[in-house]
């Protein structure tokens, strides 16, 4: 290991596994630490607290996430899903964020959930459960990267159709734009991001400024002909064939996307200083700012929509563009707003690539993957995990090729992102419940501490929400089901499971070891 790969390894020479500690020694505990965990040295961390909070926000970019996924919500619930969905998501994802924040304040590592599972699980199951959680999280972040990347060509081609009605978009057009933006972000992450961490602050400023410009302009231009309040707050559209209840639950995918990648700040813990304080703040600020902006945005857009049918059937394939055209009564203004949304997507993709690479790097650092010796390195010159960035990019490139053959298969892959993420939140939350949230595992001196009843409720809701997501997000969006409308997310998860099992028996079973909590005795 050269000087540019400075790490700090916890000393374990006088430690005893906490779960084996006899009860008569509990009062003799002096301090606890983690055995088997190698952390990035403090000197190599160059993200400030504000930059970490900005990066965590820009990954989710809540109002933009709602705007980019309007189509599904309009078809499955319409205004009711768009307006009440953010409220439901604030409560449910807020519970997930509290669960993550409490653990991050005690164990701030780039591995996040899978490290916490390794710590909290009984020793017999620790390695297996931690590996499953880590592999699930790696897949989820790659899926989220692909999901954000495809938004860019969708917006670009939508603008092209609007200004040139004779243009007919082809799958390979979207493919080329998708690959181009991924290459651009890869190069930026390798050669420039380390020197320009302020780009996340810039992205946060641009995002909030864009939000204010859009909502104020739409309000000013639509004021004389707002939609009736009753139609905005009570109209429920359901052309899915499902009952209203199931349509609402499956339609929650749209407002849930406003918090896709909520654990982003967790995986940047070893890029920032004082992560035990900064990461929980980033998580909670993302939830709070995200709810305020997305809820206001959804309500105002519904008041400003004069023809909902035109939004659903728009030829551009970008419903929010049609809403902005109706609200502003100007193609130029709507195009400018779409460019701002496009810019937000690029910023989000940039931060997502960074975060996903840190997770892959951490997983490889724990020797969980084939090629871990390569993937688990920090490049000495650029001070970033170049191999992990290239690895994630290569998988995304292959996924982009799938788009050429089947958009349904591609959509199924990116649809797994939210499902798998919530599963990874449930892993440590369930184990924390099993440990009865004991101070032995969740230190009373942590920087982020909720009242006991709130903590218990948050952990239980995190597990319950993951079960709901695992069931209803696998449902097809319409019935009766056809080949083109089938939701293949469960099949994609099955394929991911095959790769996960193969890697376990081919490599990880012999080499992977997550951290364990230790105590020093008096």
PDB file of N, CA and C in Angstrom, residues 234-307:
ATOM      1  N   UNK A 234     -59.140  16.112  -4.809  1.00  0.00           N
ATOM      2  CA  UNK A 234     -59.975  14.908  -4.668  1.00  0.00           C
ATOM      3  C   UNK A 234     -60.078  14.057  -5.926  1.00  0.00           C
ATOM      4  N   UNK A 235     -59.566  14.512  -7.056  1.00  0.00           N
ATOM      5  CA  UNK A 235     -59.688  13.750  -8.303  1.00  0.00           C
ATOM      6  C   UNK A 235     -58.767  12.537  -8.287  1.00  0.00           C
ATOM      7  N   UNK A 236     -59.353  11.374  -8.468  1.00  0.00           N
ATOM      8  CA  UNK A 236     -58.573  10.133  -8.511  1.00  0.00           C
ATOM      9  C   UNK A 236     -58.785   9.477  -9.868  1.00  0.00           C
ATOM     10  N   UNK A 237     -57.715   9.365 -10.632  1.00  0.00           N
ATOM     11  CA  UNK A 237     -57.775   8.747 -11.950  1.00  0.00           C
ATOM     12  C   UNK A 237     -57.229   7.336 -11.870  1.00  0.00           C
ATOM     13  N   UNK A 238     -57.957   6.413 -12.450  1.00  0.00           N
ATOM     14  CA  UNK A 238     -57.503   5.023 -12.400  1.00  0.00           C
ATOM     15  C   UNK A 238     -57.908   4.295 -13.666  1.00  0.00           C
ATOM     16  N   UNK A 239     -56.974   4.212 -14.598  1.00  0.00           N
ATOM     17  CA  UNK A 239     -57.196   3.463 -15.832  1.00  0.00           C
ATOM     18  C   UNK A 239     -56.353   2.183 -15.852  1.00  0.00           C
ATOM     19  N   UNK A 240     -55.860   1.786 -14.675  1.00  0.00           N
ATOM     20  CA  UNK A 240     -54.930   0.662 -14.605  1.00  0.00           C
ATOM     21  C   UNK A 240     -55.626  -0.701 -14.631  1.00  0.00           C
ATOM     22  N   UNK A 241     -56.901  -0.737 -14.250  1.00  0.00           N
ATOM     23  CA  UNK A 241     -57.587  -2.016 -14.129  1.00  0.00           C
ATOM     24  C   UNK A 241     -57.524  -2.581 -12.722  1.00  0.00           C
ATOM     25  N   UNK A 242     -56.602  -2.043 -11.898  1.00  0.00           N
ATOM     26  CA  UNK A 242     -56.525  -2.445 -10.497  1.00  0.00           C
ATOM     27  C   UNK A 242     -57.592  -1.703  -9.696  1.00  0.00           C
ATOM     28  N   UNK A 243     -57.863  -2.175  -8.486  1.00  0.00           N
ATOM     29  CA  UNK A 243     -58.724  -1.425  -7.576  1.00  0.00           C
ATOM     30  C   UNK A 243     -58.020  -0.124  -7.212  1.00  0.00           C
ATOM     31  N   UNK A 244     -58.766   0.847  -6.703  1.00  0.00           N
ATOM     32  CA  UNK A 244     -58.176   2.145  -6.370  1.00  0.00           C
ATOM     33  C   UNK A 244     -57.058   2.022  -5.337  1.00  0.00           C
ATOM     34  N   UNK A 245     -57.227   1.129  -4.381  1.00  0.00           N
ATOM     35  CA  UNK A 245     -56.206   0.959  -3.350  1.00  0.00           C
ATOM     36  C   UNK A 245     -54.897   0.455  -3.915  1.00  0.00           C
ATOM     37  N   UNK A 246     -54.967  -0.580  -4.753  1.00  0.00           N
ATOM     38  CA  UNK A 246     -53.738  -1.125  -5.346  1.00  0.00           C
ATOM     39  C   UNK A 246     -53.137  -0.128  -6.329  1.00  0.00           C
ATOM     40  N   UNK A 247     -53.972   0.580  -7.084  1.00  0.00           N
ATOM     41  CA  UNK A 247     -53.470   1.586  -8.024  1.00  0.00           C
ATOM     42  C   UNK A 247     -52.697   2.673  -7.282  1.00  0.00           C
ATOM     43  N   UNK A 248     -53.203   3.082  -6.126  1.00  0.00           N
ATOM     44  CA  UNK A 248     -52.506   4.100  -5.337  1.00  0.00           C
ATOM     45  C   UNK A 248     -51.159   3.578  -4.836  1.00  0.00           C
ATOM     46  N   UNK A 249     -51.145   2.328  -4.361  1.00  0.00           N
ATOM     47  CA  UNK A 249     -49.901   1.754  -3.832  1.00  0.00           C
ATOM     48  C   UNK A 249     -48.856   1.563  -4.929  1.00  0.00           C
ATOM     49  N   UNK A 250     -49.278   1.067  -6.089  1.00  0.00           N
ATOM     50  CA  UNK A 250     -48.313   0.910  -7.181  1.00  0.00           C
ATOM     51  C   UNK A 250     -47.898   2.273  -7.729  1.00  0.00           C
ATOM     52  N   UNK A 251     -48.808   3.261  -7.679  1.00  0.00           N
ATOM     53  CA  UNK A 251     -48.486   4.600  -8.149  1.00  0.00           C
ATOM     54  C   UNK A 251     -47.540   5.356  -7.242  1.00  0.00           C
ATOM     55  N   UNK A 252     -47.318   4.837  -6.024  1.00  0.00           N
ATOM     56  CA  UNK A 252     -46.395   5.494  -5.093  1.00  0.00           C
ATOM     57  C   UNK A 252     -44.951   5.440  -5.576  1.00  0.00           C
ATOM     58  N   UNK A 253     -44.702   4.639  -6.619  1.00  0.00           N
ATOM     59  CA  UNK A 253     -43.352   4.610  -7.193  1.00  0.00           C
ATOM     60  C   UNK A 253     -42.915   6.021  -7.585  1.00  0.00           C
ATOM     61  N   UNK A 254     -43.838   6.818  -8.143  1.00  0.00           N
ATOM     62  CA  UNK A 254     -43.489   8.167  -8.591  1.00  0.00           C
ATOM     63  C   UNK A 254     -43.058   9.072  -7.442  1.00  0.00           C
ATOM     64  N   UNK A 255     -43.892   9.277  -6.399  1.00  0.00           N
ATOM     65  CA  UNK A 255     -43.409  10.102  -5.290  1.00  0.00           C
ATOM     66  C   UNK A 255     -42.252   9.481  -4.532  1.00  0.00           C
ATOM     67  N   UNK A 256     -42.116   8.155  -4.596  1.00  0.00           N
ATOM     68  CA  UNK A 256     -40.988   7.517  -3.920  1.00  0.00           C
ATOM     69  C   UNK A 256     -39.672   7.871  -4.599  1.00  0.00           C
ATOM     70  N   UNK A 257     -39.731   8.154  -5.902  1.00  0.00           N
ATOM     71  CA  UNK A 257     -38.506   8.516  -6.619  1.00  0.00           C
ATOM     72  C   UNK A 257     -37.921   9.835  -6.128  1.00  0.00           C
ATOM     73  N   UNK A 258     -38.722  10.632  -5.418  1.00  0.00           N
ATOM     74  CA  UNK A 258     -38.158  11.876  -4.893  1.00  0.00           C
ATOM     75  C   UNK A 258     -37.155  11.597  -3.784  1.00  0.00           C
ATOM     76  N   UNK A 259     -37.131  10.346  -3.291  1.00  0.00           N
ATOM     77  CA  UNK A 259     -36.150   9.964  -2.280  1.00  0.00           C
ATOM     78  C   UNK A 259     -35.289   8.795  -2.730  1.00  0.00           C
ATOM     79  N   UNK A 260     -35.218   8.550  -4.041  1.00  0.00           N
ATOM     80  CA  UNK A 260     -34.344   7.492  -4.549  1.00  0.00           C
ATOM     81  C   UNK A 260     -32.896   7.845  -4.225  1.00  0.00           C
ATOM     82  N   UNK A 261     -32.207   6.949  -3.552  1.00  0.00           N
ATOM     83  CA  UNK A 261     -30.822   7.221  -3.175  1.00  0.00           C
ATOM     84  C   UNK A 261     -30.699   8.029  -1.904  1.00  0.00           C
ATOM     85  N   UNK A 262     -31.690   7.904  -0.997  1.00  0.00           N
ATOM     86  CA  UNK A 262     -31.653   8.664   0.245  1.00  0.00           C
ATOM     87  C   UNK A 262     -30.417   8.318   1.072  1.00  0.00           C
ATOM     88  N   UNK A 263     -29.872   7.111   0.890  1.00  0.00           N
ATOM     89  CA  UNK A 263     -28.680   6.711   1.641  1.00  0.00           C
ATOM     90  C   UNK A 263     -27.387   7.174   0.984  1.00  0.00           C
ATOM     91  N   UNK A 264     -27.485   8.080   0.019  1.00  0.00           N
ATOM     92  CA  UNK A 264     -26.285   8.544  -0.665  1.00  0.00           C
ATOM     93  C   UNK A 264     -25.239   9.118   0.271  1.00  0.00           C
ATOM     94  N   UNK A 265     -25.653   9.962   1.203  1.00  0.00           N
ATOM     95  CA  UNK A 265     -24.709  10.570   2.136  1.00  0.00           C
ATOM     96  C   UNK A 265     -24.017   9.524   2.999  1.00  0.00           C
ATOM     97  N   UNK A 266     -24.712   8.414   3.275  1.00  0.00           N
ATOM     98  CA  UNK A 266     -24.129   7.345   4.090  1.00  0.00           C
ATOM     99  C   UNK A 266     -22.858   6.819   3.443  1.00  0.00           C
ATOM    100  N   UNK A 267     -22.890   6.619   2.130  1.00  0.00           N
ATOM    101  CA  UNK A 267     -21.762   6.020   1.430  1.00  0.00           C
ATOM    102  C   UNK A 267     -20.652   7.035   1.110  1.00  0.00           C
ATOM    103  N   UNK A 268     -20.908   8.300   1.445  1.00  0.00           N
ATOM    104  CA  UNK A 268     -19.871   9.325   1.313  1.00  0.00           C
ATOM    105  C   UNK A 268     -19.207   9.607   2.656  1.00  0.00           C
ATOM    106  N   UNK A 269     -19.483   8.759   3.652  1.00  0.00           N
ATOM    107  CA  UNK A 269     -18.979   8.995   5.015  1.00  0.00           C
ATOM    108  C   UNK A 269     -17.461   9.074   5.071  1.00  0.00           C
ATOM    109  N   UNK A 270     -16.781   8.329   4.218  1.00  0.00           N
ATOM    110  CA  UNK A 270     -15.320   8.336   4.251  1.00  0.00           C
ATOM    111  C   UNK A 270     -14.714   9.341   3.277  1.00  0.00           C
ATOM    112  N   UNK A 271     -15.585  10.175   2.687  1.00  0.00           N
ATOM    113  CA  UNK A 271     -15.116  11.288   1.863  1.00  0.00           C
ATOM    114  C   UNK A 271     -15.190  12.600   2.630  1.00  0.00           C
ATOM    115  N   UNK A 272     -15.920  12.604   3.754  1.00  0.00           N
ATOM    116  CA  UNK A 272     -16.127  13.853   4.484  1.00  0.00           C
ATOM    117  C   UNK A 272     -15.547  13.771   5.885  1.00  0.00           C
ATOM    118  N   UNK A 273     -15.286  14.929   6.461  1.00  0.00           N
ATOM    119  CA  UNK A 273     -14.778  15.015   7.819  1.00  0.00           C
ATOM    120  C   UNK A 273     -15.950  15.039   8.797  1.00  0.00           C
ATOM    121  N   UNK A 274     -15.725  14.495   9.987  1.00  0.00           N
ATOM    122  CA  UNK A 274     -16.736  14.432  11.043  1.00  0.00           C
ATOM    123  C   UNK A 274     -18.041  13.798  10.548  1.00  0.00           C
ATOM    124  N   UNK A 275     -17.966  12.622   9.919  1.00  0.00           N
ATOM    125  CA  UNK A 275     -19.158  12.016   9.307  1.00  0.00           C
ATOM    126  C   UNK A 275     -20.243  11.637  10.309  1.00  0.00           C
ATOM    127  N   UNK A 276     -19.864  11.335  11.565  1.00  0.00           N
ATOM    128  CA  UNK A 276     -20.860  10.963  12.549  1.00  0.00           C
ATOM    129  C   UNK A 276     -21.881  12.056  12.809  1.00  0.00           C
ATOM    130  N   UNK A 277     -21.503  13.290  12.552  1.00  0.00           N
ATOM    131  CA  UNK A 277     -22.408  14.427  12.696  1.00  0.00           C
ATOM    132  C   UNK A 277     -22.983  14.848  11.345  1.00  0.00           C
ATOM    133  N   UNK A 278     -22.136  14.885  10.338  1.00  0.00           N
ATOM    134  CA  UNK A 278     -22.521  15.406   9.027  1.00  0.00           C
ATOM    135  C   UNK A 278     -23.520  14.499   8.309  1.00  0.00           C
ATOM    136  N   UNK A 279     -23.285  13.192   8.307  1.00  0.00           N
ATOM    137  CA  UNK A 279     -24.143  12.275   7.559  1.00  0.00           C
ATOM    138  C   UNK A 279     -25.590  12.285   8.070  1.00  0.00           C
ATOM    139  N   UNK A 280     -25.836  12.192   9.387  1.00  0.00           N
ATOM    140  CA  UNK A 280     -27.227  12.295   9.844  1.00  0.00           C
ATOM    141  C   UNK A 280     -27.885  13.612   9.457  1.00  0.00           C
ATOM    142  N   UNK A 281     -27.142  14.711   9.521  1.00  0.00           N
ATOM    143  CA  UNK A 281     -27.700  16.007   9.108  1.00  0.00           C
ATOM    144  C   UNK A 281     -28.063  15.977   7.622  1.00  0.00           C
ATOM    145  N   UNK A 282     -27.216  15.359   6.813  1.00  0.00           N
ATOM    146  CA  UNK A 282     -27.493  15.277   5.373  1.00  0.00           C
ATOM    147  C   UNK A 282     -28.760  14.467   5.114  1.00  0.00           C
ATOM    148  N   UNK A 283     -28.914  13.368   5.831  1.00  0.00           N
ATOM    149  CA  UNK A 283     -30.097  12.520   5.650  1.00  0.00           C
ATOM    150  C   UNK A 283     -31.377  13.272   6.005  1.00  0.00           C
ATOM    151  N   UNK A 284     -31.380  13.918   7.155  1.00  0.00           N
ATOM    152  CA  UNK A 284     -32.599  14.572   7.613  1.00  0.00           C
ATOM    153  C   UNK A 284     -32.905  15.839   6.808  1.00  0.00           C
ATOM    154  N   UNK A 285     -31.881  16.551   6.381  1.00  0.00           N
ATOM    155  CA  UNK A 285     -32.127  17.749   5.562  1.00  0.00           C
ATOM    156  C   UNK A 285     -32.660  17.359   4.193  1.00  0.00           C
ATOM    157  N   UNK A 286     -32.197  16.241   3.648  1.00  0.00           N
ATOM    158  CA  UNK A 286     -32.706  15.775   2.357  1.00  0.00           C
ATOM    159  C   UNK A 286     -34.188  15.441   2.448  1.00  0.00           C
ATOM    160  N   UNK A 287     -34.587  14.780   3.537  1.00  0.00           N
ATOM    161  CA  UNK A 287     -35.998  14.435   3.714  1.00  0.00           C
ATOM    162  C   UNK A 287     -36.854  15.689   3.888  1.00  0.00           C
ATOM    163  N   UNK A 288     -36.408  16.605   4.741  1.00  0.00           N
ATOM    164  CA  UNK A 288     -37.223  17.788   5.055  1.00  0.00           C
ATOM    165  C   UNK A 288     -37.315  18.751   3.876  1.00  0.00           C
ATOM    166  N   UNK A 289     -36.178  19.106   3.292  1.00  0.00           N
ATOM    167  CA  UNK A 289     -36.199  20.014   2.137  1.00  0.00           C
ATOM    168  C   UNK A 289     -36.900  19.344   0.961  1.00  0.00           C
ATOM    169  N   UNK A 290     -36.677  18.046   0.823  1.00  0.00           N
ATOM    170  CA  UNK A 290     -37.303  17.303  -0.269  1.00  0.00           C
ATOM    171  C   UNK A 290     -38.816  17.320  -0.174  1.00  0.00           C
ATOM    172  N   UNK A 291     -39.339  17.135   1.024  1.00  0.00           N
ATOM    173  CA  UNK A 291     -40.793  17.139   1.170  1.00  0.00           C
ATOM    174  C   UNK A 291     -41.375  18.520   0.867  1.00  0.00           C
ATOM    175  N   UNK A 292     -40.780  19.554   1.422  1.00  0.00           N
ATOM    176  CA  UNK A 292     -41.303  20.912   1.218  1.00  0.00           C
ATOM    177  C   UNK A 292     -41.337  21.255  -0.267  1.00  0.00           C
ATOM    178  N   UNK A 293     -40.231  21.022  -0.974  1.00  0.00           N
ATOM    179  CA  UNK A 293     -40.165  21.390  -2.396  1.00  0.00           C
ATOM    180  C   UNK A 293     -41.072  20.518  -3.257  1.00  0.00           C
ATOM    181  N   UNK A 294     -41.071  19.221  -3.025  1.00  0.00           N
ATOM    182  CA  UNK A 294     -41.864  18.318  -3.876  1.00  0.00           C
ATOM    183  C   UNK A 294     -43.357  18.501  -3.645  1.00  0.00           C
ATOM    184  N   UNK A 295     -43.780  18.699  -2.403  1.00  0.00           N
ATOM    185  CA  UNK A 295     -45.197  18.883  -2.121  1.00  0.00           C
ATOM    186  C   UNK A 295     -45.704  20.179  -2.737  1.00  0.00           C
ATOM    187  N   UNK A 296     -44.957  21.259  -2.542  1.00  0.00           N
ATOM    188  CA  UNK A 296     -45.346  22.545  -3.133  1.00  0.00           C
ATOM    189  C   UNK A 296     -45.381  22.439  -4.651  1.00  0.00           C
ATOM    190  N   UNK A 297     -44.373  21.781  -5.211  1.00  0.00           N
ATOM    191  CA  UNK A 297     -44.292  21.634  -6.664  1.00  0.00           C
ATOM    192  C   UNK A 297     -45.494  20.860  -7.202  1.00  0.00           C
ATOM    193  N   UNK A 298     -45.824  19.721  -6.565  1.00  0.00           N
ATOM    194  CA  UNK A 298     -46.931  18.897  -7.039  1.00  0.00           C
ATOM    195  C   UNK A 298     -48.261  19.639  -6.962  1.00  0.00           C
ATOM    196  N   UNK A 299     -48.502  20.340  -5.855  1.00  0.00           N
ATOM    197  CA  UNK A 299     -49.764  21.069  -5.686  1.00  0.00           C
ATOM    198  C   UNK A 299     -49.898  22.162  -6.735  1.00  0.00           C
ATOM    199  N   UNK A 300     -48.851  22.952  -6.914  1.00  0.00           N
ATOM    200  CA  UNK A 300     -48.918  24.056  -7.867  1.00  0.00           C
ATOM    201  C   UNK A 300     -49.082  23.548  -9.292  1.00  0.00           C
ATOM    202  N   UNK A 301     -48.382  22.469  -9.649  1.00  0.00           N
ATOM    203  CA  UNK A 301     -48.513  21.940 -11.004  1.00  0.00           C
ATOM    204  C   UNK A 301     -49.938  21.457 -11.272  1.00  0.00           C
ATOM    205  N   UNK A 302     -50.587  20.889 -10.268  1.00  0.00           N
ATOM    206  CA  UNK A 302     -51.966  20.435 -10.457  1.00  0.00           C
ATOM    207  C   UNK A 302     -52.929  21.619 -10.608  1.00  0.00           C
ATOM    208  N   UNK A 303     -52.690  22.677  -9.868  1.00  0.00           N
ATOM    209  CA  UNK A 303     -53.528  23.868 -10.012  1.00  0.00           C
ATOM    210  C   UNK A 303     -53.316  24.524 -11.380  1.00  0.00           C
ATOM    211  N   UNK A 304     -52.137  24.371 -11.944  1.00  0.00           N
ATOM    212  CA  UNK A 304     -51.801  25.045 -13.200  1.00  0.00           C
ATOM    213  C   UNK A 304     -52.091  24.208 -14.441  1.00  0.00           C
ATOM    214  N   UNK A 305     -52.520  22.962 -14.257  1.00  0.00           N
ATOM    215  CA  UNK A 305     -52.814  22.088 -15.393  1.00  0.00           C
ATOM    216  C   UNK A 305     -54.250  22.311 -15.855  1.00  0.00           C
ATOM    217  N   UNK A 306     -54.388  22.788 -17.067  1.00  0.00           N
ATOM    218  CA  UNK A 306     -55.731  23.098 -17.583  1.00  0.00           C
ATOM    219  C   UNK A 306     -56.362  21.933 -18.339  1.00  0.00           C
ATOM    220  N   UNK A 307     -55.542  21.012 -18.858  1.00  0.00           N
ATOM    221  CA  UNK A 307     -56.055  19.881 -19.635  1.00  0.00           C
ATOM    222  C   UNK A 307     -55.258  18.635 -19.278  1.00  0.00           C
TER     223      UNK A 307
END
